[in-house]
PDB file of C-alpha atoms in Angstrom:
ATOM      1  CA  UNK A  14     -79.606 -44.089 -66.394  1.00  0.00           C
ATOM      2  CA  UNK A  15     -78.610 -45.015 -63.286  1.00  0.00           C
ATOM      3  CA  UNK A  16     -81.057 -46.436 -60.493  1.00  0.00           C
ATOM      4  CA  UNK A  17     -80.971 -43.576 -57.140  1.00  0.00           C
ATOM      5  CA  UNK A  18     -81.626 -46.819 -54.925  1.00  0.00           C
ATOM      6  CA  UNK A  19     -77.986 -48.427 -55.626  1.00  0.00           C
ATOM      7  CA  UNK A  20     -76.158 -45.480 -55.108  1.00  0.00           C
ATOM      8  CA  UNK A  21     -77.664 -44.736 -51.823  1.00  0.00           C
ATOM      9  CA  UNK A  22     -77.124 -48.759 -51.005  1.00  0.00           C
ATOM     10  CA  UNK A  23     -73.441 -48.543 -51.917  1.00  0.00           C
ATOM     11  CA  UNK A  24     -70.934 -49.104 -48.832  1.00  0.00           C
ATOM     12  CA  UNK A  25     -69.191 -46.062 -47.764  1.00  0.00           C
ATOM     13  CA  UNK A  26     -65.479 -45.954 -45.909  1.00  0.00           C
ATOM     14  CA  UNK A  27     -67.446 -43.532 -43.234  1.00  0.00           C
ATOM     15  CA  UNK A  28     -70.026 -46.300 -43.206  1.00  0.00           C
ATOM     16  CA  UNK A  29     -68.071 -49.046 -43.159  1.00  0.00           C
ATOM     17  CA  UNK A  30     -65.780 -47.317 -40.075  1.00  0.00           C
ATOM     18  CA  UNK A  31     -68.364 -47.132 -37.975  1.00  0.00           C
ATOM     19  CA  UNK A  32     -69.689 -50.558 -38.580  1.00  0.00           C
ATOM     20  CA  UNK A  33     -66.486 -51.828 -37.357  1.00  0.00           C
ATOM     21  CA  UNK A  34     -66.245 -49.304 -34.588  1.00  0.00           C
ATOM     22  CA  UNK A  35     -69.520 -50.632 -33.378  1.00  0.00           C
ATOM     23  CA  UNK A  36     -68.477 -54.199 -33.426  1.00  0.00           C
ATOM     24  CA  UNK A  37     -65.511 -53.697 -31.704  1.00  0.00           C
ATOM     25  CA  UNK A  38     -67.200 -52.176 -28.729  1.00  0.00           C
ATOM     26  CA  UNK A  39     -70.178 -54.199 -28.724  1.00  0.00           C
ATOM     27  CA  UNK A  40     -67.454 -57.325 -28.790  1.00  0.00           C
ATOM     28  CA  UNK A  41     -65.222 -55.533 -25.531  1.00  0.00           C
ATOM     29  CA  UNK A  42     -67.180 -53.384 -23.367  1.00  0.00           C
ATOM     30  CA  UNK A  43     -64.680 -53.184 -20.599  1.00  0.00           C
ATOM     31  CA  UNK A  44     -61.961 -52.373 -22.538  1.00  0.00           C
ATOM     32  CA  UNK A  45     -64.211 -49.759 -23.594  1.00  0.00           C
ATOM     33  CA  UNK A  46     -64.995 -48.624 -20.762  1.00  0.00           C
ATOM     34  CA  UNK A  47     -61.015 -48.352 -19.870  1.00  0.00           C
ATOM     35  CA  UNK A  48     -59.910 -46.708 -22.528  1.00  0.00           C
ATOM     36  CA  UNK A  49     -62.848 -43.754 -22.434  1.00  0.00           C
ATOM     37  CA  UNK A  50     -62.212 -43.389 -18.411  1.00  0.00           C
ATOM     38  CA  UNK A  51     -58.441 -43.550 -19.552  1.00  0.00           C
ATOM     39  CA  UNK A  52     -59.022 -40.652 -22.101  1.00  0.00           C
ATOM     40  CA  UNK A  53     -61.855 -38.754 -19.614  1.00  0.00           C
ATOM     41  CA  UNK A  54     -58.672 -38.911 -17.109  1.00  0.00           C
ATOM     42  CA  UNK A  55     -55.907 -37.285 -19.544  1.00  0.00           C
ATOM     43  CA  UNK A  56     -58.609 -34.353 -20.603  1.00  0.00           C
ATOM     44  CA  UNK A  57     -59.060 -33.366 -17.551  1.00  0.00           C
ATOM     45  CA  UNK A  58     -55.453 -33.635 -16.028  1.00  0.00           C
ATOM     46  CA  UNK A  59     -54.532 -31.005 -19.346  1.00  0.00           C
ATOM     47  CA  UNK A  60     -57.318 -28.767 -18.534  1.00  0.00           C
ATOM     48  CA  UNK A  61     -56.100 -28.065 -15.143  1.00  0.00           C
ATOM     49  CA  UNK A  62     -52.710 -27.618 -15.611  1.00  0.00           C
ATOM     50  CA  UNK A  63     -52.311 -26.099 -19.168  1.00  0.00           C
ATOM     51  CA  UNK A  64     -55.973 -24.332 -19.524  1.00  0.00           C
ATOM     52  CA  UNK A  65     -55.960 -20.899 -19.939  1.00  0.00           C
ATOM     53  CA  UNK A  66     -58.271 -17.654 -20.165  1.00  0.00           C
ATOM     54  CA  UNK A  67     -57.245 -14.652 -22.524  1.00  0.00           C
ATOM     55  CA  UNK A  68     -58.817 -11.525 -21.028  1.00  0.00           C
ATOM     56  CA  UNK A  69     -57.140  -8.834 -22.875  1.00  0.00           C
ATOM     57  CA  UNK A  70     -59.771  -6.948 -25.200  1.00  0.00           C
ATOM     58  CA  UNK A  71     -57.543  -7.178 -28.087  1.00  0.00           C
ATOM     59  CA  UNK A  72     -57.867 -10.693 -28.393  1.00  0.00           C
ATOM     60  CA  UNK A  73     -61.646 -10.176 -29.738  1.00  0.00           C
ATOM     61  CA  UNK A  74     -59.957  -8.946 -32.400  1.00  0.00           C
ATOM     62  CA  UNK A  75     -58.390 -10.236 -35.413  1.00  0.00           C
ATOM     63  CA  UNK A  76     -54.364  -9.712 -34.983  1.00  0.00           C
ATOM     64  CA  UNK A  77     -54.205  -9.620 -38.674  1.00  0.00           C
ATOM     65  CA  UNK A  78     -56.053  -6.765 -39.582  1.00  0.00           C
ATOM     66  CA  UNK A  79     -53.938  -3.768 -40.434  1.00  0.00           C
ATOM     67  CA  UNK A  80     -55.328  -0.818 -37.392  1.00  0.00           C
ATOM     68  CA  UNK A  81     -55.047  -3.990 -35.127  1.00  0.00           C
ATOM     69  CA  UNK A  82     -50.856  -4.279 -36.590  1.00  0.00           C
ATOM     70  CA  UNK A  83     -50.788  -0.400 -35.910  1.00  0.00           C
ATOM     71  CA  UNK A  84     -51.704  -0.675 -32.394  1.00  0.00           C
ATOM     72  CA  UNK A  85     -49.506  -3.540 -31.695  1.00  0.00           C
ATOM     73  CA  UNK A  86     -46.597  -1.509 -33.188  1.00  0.00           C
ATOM     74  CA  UNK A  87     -47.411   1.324 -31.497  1.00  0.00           C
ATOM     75  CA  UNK A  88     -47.593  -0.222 -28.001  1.00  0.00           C
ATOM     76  CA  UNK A  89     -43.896  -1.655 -29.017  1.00  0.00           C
ATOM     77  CA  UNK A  90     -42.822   2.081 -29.616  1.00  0.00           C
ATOM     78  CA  UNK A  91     -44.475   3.791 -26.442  1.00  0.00           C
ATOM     79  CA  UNK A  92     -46.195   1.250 -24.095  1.00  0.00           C
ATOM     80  CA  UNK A  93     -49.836   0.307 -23.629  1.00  0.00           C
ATOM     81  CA  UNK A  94     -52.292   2.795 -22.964  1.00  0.00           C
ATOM     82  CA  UNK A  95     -53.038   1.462 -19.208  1.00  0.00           C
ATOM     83  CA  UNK A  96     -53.328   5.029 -17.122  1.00  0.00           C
ATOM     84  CA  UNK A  97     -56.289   5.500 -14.603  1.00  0.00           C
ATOM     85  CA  UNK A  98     -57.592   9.028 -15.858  1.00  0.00           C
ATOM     86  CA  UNK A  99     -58.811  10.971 -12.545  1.00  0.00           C
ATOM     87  CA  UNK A 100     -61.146  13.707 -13.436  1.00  0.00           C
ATOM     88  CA  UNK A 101     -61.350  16.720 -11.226  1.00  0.00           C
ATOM     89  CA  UNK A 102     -63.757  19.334 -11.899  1.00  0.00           C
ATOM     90  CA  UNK A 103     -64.691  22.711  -9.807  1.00  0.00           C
ATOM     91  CA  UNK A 104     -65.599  26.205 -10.255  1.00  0.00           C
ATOM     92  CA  UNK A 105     -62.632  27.878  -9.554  1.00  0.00           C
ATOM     93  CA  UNK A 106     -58.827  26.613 -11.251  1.00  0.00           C
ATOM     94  CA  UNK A 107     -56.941  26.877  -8.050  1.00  0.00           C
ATOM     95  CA  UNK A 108     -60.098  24.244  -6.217  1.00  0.00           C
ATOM     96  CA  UNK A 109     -58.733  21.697  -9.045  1.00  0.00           C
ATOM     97  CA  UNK A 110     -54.713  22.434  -8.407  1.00  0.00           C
ATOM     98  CA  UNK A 111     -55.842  21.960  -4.539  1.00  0.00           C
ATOM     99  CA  UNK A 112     -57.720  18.810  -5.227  1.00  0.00           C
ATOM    100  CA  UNK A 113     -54.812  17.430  -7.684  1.00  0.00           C
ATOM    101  CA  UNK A 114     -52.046  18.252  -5.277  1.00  0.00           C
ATOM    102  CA  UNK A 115     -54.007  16.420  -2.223  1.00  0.00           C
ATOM    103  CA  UNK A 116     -54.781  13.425  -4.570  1.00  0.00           C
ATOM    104  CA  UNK A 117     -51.396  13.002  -6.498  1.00  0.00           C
ATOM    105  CA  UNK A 118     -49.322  13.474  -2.922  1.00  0.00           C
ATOM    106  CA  UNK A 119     -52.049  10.371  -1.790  1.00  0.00           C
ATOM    107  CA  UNK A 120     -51.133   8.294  -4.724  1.00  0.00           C
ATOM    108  CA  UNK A 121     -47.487   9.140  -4.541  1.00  0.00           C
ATOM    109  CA  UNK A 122     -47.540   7.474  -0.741  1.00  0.00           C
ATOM    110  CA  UNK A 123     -48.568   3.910  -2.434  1.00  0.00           C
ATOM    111  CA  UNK A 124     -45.653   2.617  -5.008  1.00  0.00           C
ATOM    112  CA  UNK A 125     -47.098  -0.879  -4.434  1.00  0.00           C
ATOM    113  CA  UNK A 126     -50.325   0.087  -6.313  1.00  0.00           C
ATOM    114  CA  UNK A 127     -49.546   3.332  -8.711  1.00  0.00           C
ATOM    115  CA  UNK A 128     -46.989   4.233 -10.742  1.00  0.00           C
ATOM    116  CA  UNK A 129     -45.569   7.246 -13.346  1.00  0.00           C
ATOM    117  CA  UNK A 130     -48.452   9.609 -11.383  1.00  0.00           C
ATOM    118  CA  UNK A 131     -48.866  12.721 -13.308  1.00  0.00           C
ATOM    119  CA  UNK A 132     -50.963  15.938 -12.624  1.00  0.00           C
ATOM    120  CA  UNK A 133     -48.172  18.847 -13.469  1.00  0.00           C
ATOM    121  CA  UNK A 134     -45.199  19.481 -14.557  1.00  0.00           C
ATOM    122  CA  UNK A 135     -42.564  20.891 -11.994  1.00  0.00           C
ATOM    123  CA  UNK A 136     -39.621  22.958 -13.293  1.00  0.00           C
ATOM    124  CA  UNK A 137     -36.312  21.886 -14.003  1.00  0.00           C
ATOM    125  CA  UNK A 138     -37.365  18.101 -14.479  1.00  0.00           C
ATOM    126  CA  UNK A 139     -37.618  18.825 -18.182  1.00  0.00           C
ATOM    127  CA  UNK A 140     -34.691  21.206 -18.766  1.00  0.00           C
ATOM    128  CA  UNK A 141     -32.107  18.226 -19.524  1.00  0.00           C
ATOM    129  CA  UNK A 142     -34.501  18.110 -22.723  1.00  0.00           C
ATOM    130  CA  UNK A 143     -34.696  21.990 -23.178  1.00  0.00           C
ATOM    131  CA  UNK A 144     -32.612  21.757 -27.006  1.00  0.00           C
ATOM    132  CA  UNK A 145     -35.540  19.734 -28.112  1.00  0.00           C
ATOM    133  CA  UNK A 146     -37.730  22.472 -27.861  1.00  0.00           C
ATOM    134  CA  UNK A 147     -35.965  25.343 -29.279  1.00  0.00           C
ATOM    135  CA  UNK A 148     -36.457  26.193 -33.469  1.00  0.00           C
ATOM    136  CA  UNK A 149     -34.287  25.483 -35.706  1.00  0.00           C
ATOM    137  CA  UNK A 150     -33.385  29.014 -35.736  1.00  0.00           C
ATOM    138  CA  UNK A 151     -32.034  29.404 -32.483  1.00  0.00           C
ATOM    139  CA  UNK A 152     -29.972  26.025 -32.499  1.00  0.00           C
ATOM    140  CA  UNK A 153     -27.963  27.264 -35.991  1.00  0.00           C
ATOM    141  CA  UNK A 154     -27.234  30.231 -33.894  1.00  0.00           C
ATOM    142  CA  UNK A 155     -26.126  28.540 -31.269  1.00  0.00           C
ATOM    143  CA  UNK A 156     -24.006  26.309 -33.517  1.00  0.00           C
ATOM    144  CA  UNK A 157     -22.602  29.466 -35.221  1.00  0.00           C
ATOM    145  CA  UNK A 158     -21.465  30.761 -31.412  1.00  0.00           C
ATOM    146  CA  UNK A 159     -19.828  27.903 -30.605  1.00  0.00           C
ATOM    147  CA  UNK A 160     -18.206  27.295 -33.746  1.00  0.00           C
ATOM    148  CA  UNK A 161     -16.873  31.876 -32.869  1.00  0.00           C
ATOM    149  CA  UNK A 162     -15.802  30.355 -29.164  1.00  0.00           C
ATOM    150  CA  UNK A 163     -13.767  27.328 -30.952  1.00  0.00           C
ATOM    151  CA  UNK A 164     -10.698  28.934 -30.229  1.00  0.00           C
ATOM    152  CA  UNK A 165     -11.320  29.796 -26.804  1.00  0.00           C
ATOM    153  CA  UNK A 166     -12.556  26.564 -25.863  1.00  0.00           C
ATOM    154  CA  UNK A 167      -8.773  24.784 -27.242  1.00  0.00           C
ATOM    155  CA  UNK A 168      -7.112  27.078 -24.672  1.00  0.00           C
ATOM    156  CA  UNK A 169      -6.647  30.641 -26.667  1.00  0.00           C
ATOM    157  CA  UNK A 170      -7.668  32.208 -23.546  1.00  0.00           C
ATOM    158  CA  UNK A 171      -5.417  35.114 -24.632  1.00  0.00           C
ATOM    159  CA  UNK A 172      -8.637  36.210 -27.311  1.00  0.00           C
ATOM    160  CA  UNK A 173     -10.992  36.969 -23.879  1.00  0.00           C
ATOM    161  CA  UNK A 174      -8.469  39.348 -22.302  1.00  0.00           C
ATOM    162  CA  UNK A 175     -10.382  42.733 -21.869  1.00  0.00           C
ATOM    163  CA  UNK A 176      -7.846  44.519 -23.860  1.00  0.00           C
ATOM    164  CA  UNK A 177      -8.159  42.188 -27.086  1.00  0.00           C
ATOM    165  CA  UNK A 178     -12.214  42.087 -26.921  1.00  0.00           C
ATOM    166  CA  UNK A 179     -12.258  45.707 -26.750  1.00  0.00           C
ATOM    167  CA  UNK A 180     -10.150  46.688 -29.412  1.00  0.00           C
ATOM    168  CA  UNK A 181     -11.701  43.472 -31.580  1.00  0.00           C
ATOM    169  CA  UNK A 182     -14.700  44.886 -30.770  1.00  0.00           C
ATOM    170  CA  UNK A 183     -14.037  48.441 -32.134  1.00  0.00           C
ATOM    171  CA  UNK A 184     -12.679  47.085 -35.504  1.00  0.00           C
ATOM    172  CA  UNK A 185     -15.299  45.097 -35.982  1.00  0.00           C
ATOM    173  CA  UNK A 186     -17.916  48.068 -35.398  1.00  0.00           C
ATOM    174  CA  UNK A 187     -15.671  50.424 -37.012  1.00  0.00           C
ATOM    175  CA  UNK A 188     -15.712  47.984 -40.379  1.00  0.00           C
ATOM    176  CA  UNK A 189     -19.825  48.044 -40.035  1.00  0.00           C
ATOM    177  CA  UNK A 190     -19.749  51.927 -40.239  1.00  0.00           C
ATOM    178  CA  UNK A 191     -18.098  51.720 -43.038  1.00  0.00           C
ATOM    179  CA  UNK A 192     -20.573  49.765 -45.152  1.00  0.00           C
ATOM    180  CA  UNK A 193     -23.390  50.547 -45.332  1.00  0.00           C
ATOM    181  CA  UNK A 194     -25.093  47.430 -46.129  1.00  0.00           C
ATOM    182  CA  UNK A 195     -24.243  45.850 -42.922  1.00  0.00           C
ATOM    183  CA  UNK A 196     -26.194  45.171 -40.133  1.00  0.00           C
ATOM    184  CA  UNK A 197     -24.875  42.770 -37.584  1.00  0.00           C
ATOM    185  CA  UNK A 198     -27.136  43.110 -34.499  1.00  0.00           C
ATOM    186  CA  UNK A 199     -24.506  40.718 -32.654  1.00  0.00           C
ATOM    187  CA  UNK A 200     -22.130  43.136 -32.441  1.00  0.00           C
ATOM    188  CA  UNK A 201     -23.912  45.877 -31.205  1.00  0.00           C
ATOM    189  CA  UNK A 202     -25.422  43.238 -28.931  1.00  0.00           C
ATOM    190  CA  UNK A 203     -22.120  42.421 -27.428  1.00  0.00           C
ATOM    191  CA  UNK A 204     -20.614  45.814 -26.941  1.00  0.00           C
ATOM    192  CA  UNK A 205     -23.869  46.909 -24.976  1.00  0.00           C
ATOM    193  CA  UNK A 206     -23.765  43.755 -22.847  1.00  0.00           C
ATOM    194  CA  UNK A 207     -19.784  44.396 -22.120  1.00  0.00           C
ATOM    195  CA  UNK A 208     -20.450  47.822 -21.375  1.00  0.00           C
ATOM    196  CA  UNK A 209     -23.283  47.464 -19.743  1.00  0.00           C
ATOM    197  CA  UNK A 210     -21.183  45.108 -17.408  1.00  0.00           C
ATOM    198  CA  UNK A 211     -17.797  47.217 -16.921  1.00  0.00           C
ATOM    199  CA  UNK A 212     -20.514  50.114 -15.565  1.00  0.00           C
ATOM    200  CA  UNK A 213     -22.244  47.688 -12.994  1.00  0.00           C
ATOM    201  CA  UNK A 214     -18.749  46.311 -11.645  1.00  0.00           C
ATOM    202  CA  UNK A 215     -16.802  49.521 -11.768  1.00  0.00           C
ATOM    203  CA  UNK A 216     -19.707  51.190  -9.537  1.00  0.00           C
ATOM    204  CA  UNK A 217     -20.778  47.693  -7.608  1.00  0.00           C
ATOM    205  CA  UNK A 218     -17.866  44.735  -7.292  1.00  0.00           C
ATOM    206  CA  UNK A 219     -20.683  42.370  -6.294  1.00  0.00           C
ATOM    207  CA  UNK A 220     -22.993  43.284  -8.591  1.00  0.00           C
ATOM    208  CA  UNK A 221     -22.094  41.434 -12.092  1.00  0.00           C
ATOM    209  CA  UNK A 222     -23.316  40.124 -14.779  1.00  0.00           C
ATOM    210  CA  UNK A 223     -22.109  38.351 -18.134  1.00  0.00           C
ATOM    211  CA  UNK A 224     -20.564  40.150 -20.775  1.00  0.00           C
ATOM    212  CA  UNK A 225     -21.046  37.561 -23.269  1.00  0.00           C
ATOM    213  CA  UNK A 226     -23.528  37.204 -25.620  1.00  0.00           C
ATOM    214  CA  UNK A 227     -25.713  33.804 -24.873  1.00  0.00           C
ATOM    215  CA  UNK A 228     -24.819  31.206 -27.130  1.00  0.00           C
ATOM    216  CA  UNK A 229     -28.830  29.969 -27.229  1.00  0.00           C
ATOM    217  CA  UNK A 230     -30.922  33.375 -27.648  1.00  0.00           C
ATOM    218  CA  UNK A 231     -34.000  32.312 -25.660  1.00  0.00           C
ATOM    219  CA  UNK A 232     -37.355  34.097 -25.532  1.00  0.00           C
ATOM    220  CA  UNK A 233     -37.676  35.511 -21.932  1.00  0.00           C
ATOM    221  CA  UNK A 234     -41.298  34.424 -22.392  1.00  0.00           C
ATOM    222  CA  UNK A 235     -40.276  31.042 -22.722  1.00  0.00           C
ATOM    223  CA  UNK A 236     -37.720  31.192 -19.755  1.00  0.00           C
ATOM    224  CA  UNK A 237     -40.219  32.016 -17.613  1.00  0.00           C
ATOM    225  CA  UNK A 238     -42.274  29.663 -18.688  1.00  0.00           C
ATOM    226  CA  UNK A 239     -39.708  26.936 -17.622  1.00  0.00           C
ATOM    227  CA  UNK A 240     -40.021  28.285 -14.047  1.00  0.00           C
ATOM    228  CA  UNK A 241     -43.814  27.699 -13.743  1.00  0.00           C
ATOM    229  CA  UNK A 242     -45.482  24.404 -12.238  1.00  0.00           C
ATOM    230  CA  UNK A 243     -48.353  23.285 -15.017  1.00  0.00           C
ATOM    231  CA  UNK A 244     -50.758  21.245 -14.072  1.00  0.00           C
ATOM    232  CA  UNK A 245     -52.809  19.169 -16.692  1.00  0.00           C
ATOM    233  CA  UNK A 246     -55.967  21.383 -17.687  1.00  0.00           C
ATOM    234  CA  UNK A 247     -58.551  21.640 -19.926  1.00  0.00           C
ATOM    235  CA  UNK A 248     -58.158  24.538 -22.295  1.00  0.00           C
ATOM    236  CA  UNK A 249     -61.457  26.094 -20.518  1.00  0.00           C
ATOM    237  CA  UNK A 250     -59.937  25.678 -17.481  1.00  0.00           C
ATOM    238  CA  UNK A 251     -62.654  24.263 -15.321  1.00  0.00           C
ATOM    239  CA  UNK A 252     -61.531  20.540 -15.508  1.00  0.00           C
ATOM    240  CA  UNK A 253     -57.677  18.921 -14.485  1.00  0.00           C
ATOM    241  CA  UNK A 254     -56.592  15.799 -14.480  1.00  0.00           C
ATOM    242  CA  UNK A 255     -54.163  13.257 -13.153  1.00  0.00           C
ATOM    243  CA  UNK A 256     -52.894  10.100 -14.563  1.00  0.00           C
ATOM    244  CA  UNK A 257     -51.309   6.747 -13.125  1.00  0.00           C
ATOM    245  CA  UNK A 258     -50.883   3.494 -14.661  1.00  0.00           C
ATOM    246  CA  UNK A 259     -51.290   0.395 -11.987  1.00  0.00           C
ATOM    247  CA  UNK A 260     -48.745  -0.901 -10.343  1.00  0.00           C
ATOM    248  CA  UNK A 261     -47.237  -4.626 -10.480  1.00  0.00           C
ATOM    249  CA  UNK A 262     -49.068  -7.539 -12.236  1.00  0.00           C
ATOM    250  CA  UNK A 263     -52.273  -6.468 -13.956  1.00  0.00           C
ATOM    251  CA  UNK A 264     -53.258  -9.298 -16.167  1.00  0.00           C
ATOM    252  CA  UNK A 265     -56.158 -12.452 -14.956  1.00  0.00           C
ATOM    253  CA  UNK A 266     -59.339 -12.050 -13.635  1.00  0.00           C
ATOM    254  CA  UNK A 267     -58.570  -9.787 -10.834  1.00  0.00           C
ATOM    255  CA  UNK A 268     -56.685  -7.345 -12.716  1.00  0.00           C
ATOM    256  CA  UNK A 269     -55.765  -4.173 -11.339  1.00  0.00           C
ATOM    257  CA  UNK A 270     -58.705  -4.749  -8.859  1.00  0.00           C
ATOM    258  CA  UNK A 271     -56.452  -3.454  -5.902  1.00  0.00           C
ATOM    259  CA  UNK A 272     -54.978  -0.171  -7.351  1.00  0.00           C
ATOM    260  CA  UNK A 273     -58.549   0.500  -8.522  1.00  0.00           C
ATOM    261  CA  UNK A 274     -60.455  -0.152  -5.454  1.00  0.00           C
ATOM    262  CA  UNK A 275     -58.110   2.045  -3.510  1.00  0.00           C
ATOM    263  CA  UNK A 276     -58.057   4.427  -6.088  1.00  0.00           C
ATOM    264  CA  UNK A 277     -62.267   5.330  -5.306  1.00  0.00           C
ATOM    265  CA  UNK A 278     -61.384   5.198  -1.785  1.00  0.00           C
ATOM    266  CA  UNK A 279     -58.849   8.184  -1.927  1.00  0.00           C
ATOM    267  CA  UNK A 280     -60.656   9.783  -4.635  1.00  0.00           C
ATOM    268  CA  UNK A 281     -64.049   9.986  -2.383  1.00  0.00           C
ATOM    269  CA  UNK A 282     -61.981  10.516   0.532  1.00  0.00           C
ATOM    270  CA  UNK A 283     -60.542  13.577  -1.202  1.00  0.00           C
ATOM    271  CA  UNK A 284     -63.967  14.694  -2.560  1.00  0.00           C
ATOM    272  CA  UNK A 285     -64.978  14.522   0.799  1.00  0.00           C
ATOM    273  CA  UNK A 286     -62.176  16.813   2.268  1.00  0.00           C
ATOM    274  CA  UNK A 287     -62.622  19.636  -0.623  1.00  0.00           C
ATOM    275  CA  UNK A 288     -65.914  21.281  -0.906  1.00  0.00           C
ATOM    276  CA  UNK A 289     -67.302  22.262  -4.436  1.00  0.00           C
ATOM    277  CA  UNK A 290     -65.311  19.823  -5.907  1.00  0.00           C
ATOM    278  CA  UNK A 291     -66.735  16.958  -7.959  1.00  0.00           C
ATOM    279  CA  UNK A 292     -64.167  13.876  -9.128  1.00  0.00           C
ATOM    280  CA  UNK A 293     -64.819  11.091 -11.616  1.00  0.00           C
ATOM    281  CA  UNK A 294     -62.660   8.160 -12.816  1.00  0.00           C
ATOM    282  CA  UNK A 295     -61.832   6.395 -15.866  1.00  0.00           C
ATOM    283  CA  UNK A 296     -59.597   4.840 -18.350  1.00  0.00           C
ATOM    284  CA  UNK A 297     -59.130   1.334 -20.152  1.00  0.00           C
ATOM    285  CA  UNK A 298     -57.897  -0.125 -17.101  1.00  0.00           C
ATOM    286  CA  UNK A 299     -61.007   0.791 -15.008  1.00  0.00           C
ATOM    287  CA  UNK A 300     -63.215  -0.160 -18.212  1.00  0.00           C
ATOM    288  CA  UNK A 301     -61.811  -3.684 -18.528  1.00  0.00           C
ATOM    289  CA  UNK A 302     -62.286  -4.356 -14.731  1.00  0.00           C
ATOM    290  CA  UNK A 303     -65.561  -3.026 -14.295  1.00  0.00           C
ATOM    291  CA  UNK A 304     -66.445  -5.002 -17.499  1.00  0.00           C
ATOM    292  CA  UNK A 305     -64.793  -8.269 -16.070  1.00  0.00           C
ATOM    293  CA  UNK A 306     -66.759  -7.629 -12.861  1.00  0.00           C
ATOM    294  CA  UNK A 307     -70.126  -7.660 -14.295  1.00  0.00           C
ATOM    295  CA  UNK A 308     -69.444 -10.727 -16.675  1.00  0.00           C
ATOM    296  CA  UNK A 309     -68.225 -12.438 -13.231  1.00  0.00           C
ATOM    297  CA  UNK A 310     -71.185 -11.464 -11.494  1.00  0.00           C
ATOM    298  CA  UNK A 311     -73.701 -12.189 -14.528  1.00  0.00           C
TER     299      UNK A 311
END
């Protein structure tokens, strides 16, 4: 057996290291000196010029971990979520459209410090996207019309003479009477809407309208839906909001400190001008400052 004294008594190379260390500066204390002011020197020099401070939230978090990967992919795809939500609440739905108009046409005045604002949708701004909101339905029949106007559209304007849609028309209705199995509604569609047109213009020149079919059947719910202003609601009703994402450079200690600060002011400024009107803001942008603040202040 072994004796517990020796082993403890045997050298060590982190013993013996330090031995030598302490030699060395016991033997050359000025050089010692030099080379720790030396190092002291280089530290700081770095720190000042290449120290940083991360003060995005997501770097609490571990980048590896798969909802974390999500996020970051989704942010890619669509942008961060960095809008100032602006809550406006009232009695009455047209106090809130008042409110959001006065407020958005405030923000709307300051490009420096807000940007994409958004309380309603105008019409017309979205009607460039109009296809992507049909069914499926509607856009085979519209791909069935056009596929009908082919010839027309490579220069057989000869097929829209009145003469040849008439009598086209009254073969095509007379074959339909003849079986009894079919049912095209287009047809019958069309020679109302042609009629319906050569009575208008015979009796009024200036009054006219389209004989042709549309080549996108549209609900005239929806159309008129396209000519309304929405404004971002609740589904009760008795809350609207508006939405702006901060303008310019928002990262660092400051943050969006600016847009936000000016932000209350108009937003108290319009609570102030409105009566029965009560407006609140948030979002992770006001969140993160008001967070920074306090750990500044504490």
């Amino acid at each position: 057996m072994s004796d517990p004294t020796s082993a403890s008594e045997a050298p060590s190379l982190l013993s013996d290291a330090l031995r030598s260390l302490t030699h060395a500066v016991a033997q050359r204390p000025k050089t010692t000196l030099v080379l720790v002011a030396i190092s002291v020197a280089i530290c700081t020099v770095y720190s000042a010029t290449s120290l940083t401070f991360k003060t995005d939230r997501s770097d609490l978090i571990d980048p590896e971990t798969p909802f974390h990967q999500r996020w970051i992919r989704y942010t890619e795809t669509f942008g961060e979520s960095s809008d100032m939500v602006v809550v406006v609440e009232a009695p009455e739905p047209e106090t809130i459209k008042h409110a959001l108009d006065v407020l958005g046409q405030k923000l709307q005045r300051h490009p420096e410090l807000f940007a994409n604002v958004l309380y309603k949708v105008v019409p017309g701004k979205l009607r460039q996207k109009g296809l992507q909101y049909l069914p499926p339905e509607s856009l085979a029949t519209g791909l069935d019309r056009l596929e009908e106007y082919r010839p027309i559209l490579n220069g057989r304007w000869d097929l829209v003479r009145l003469d040849s849609v008439i009598s086209l028309l009254r073969y095509q209705l007379q074959d339909l009477r003849t079986d009894a199995h079919a049912n095209d509604r287009r047809l019958w569609d069309h020679a109302e809407r042609l009629g319906n047109s050569l009575a208008r213009f015979a009796e009024d020149r200036d009054d006219f309208i389209n004989p042709w079919p549309e080549i996108l059947p549209v609900d005239p719910a929806l159309m008129d839906q396209a000519n309304q202003t929405v404004y971002m609601f609740n589904e009760a009703g008795t809350m609207g909001f508006l939405m702006a994402a901060p303008a310019g450079k928002t990262d660092g200690f400051n943050g969006a400190t600016a847009a936000i600060d000016r932000l209350r002011q108009l937003i108290a400024e319009t609570a102030g001008e409105i009566d029965g009107v009560e407006i609140r803001l948030t979002g992770i942008p006001v969140l993160e400052n008001d967070e920074m603040r306090r750990s500044q202040a504490d």
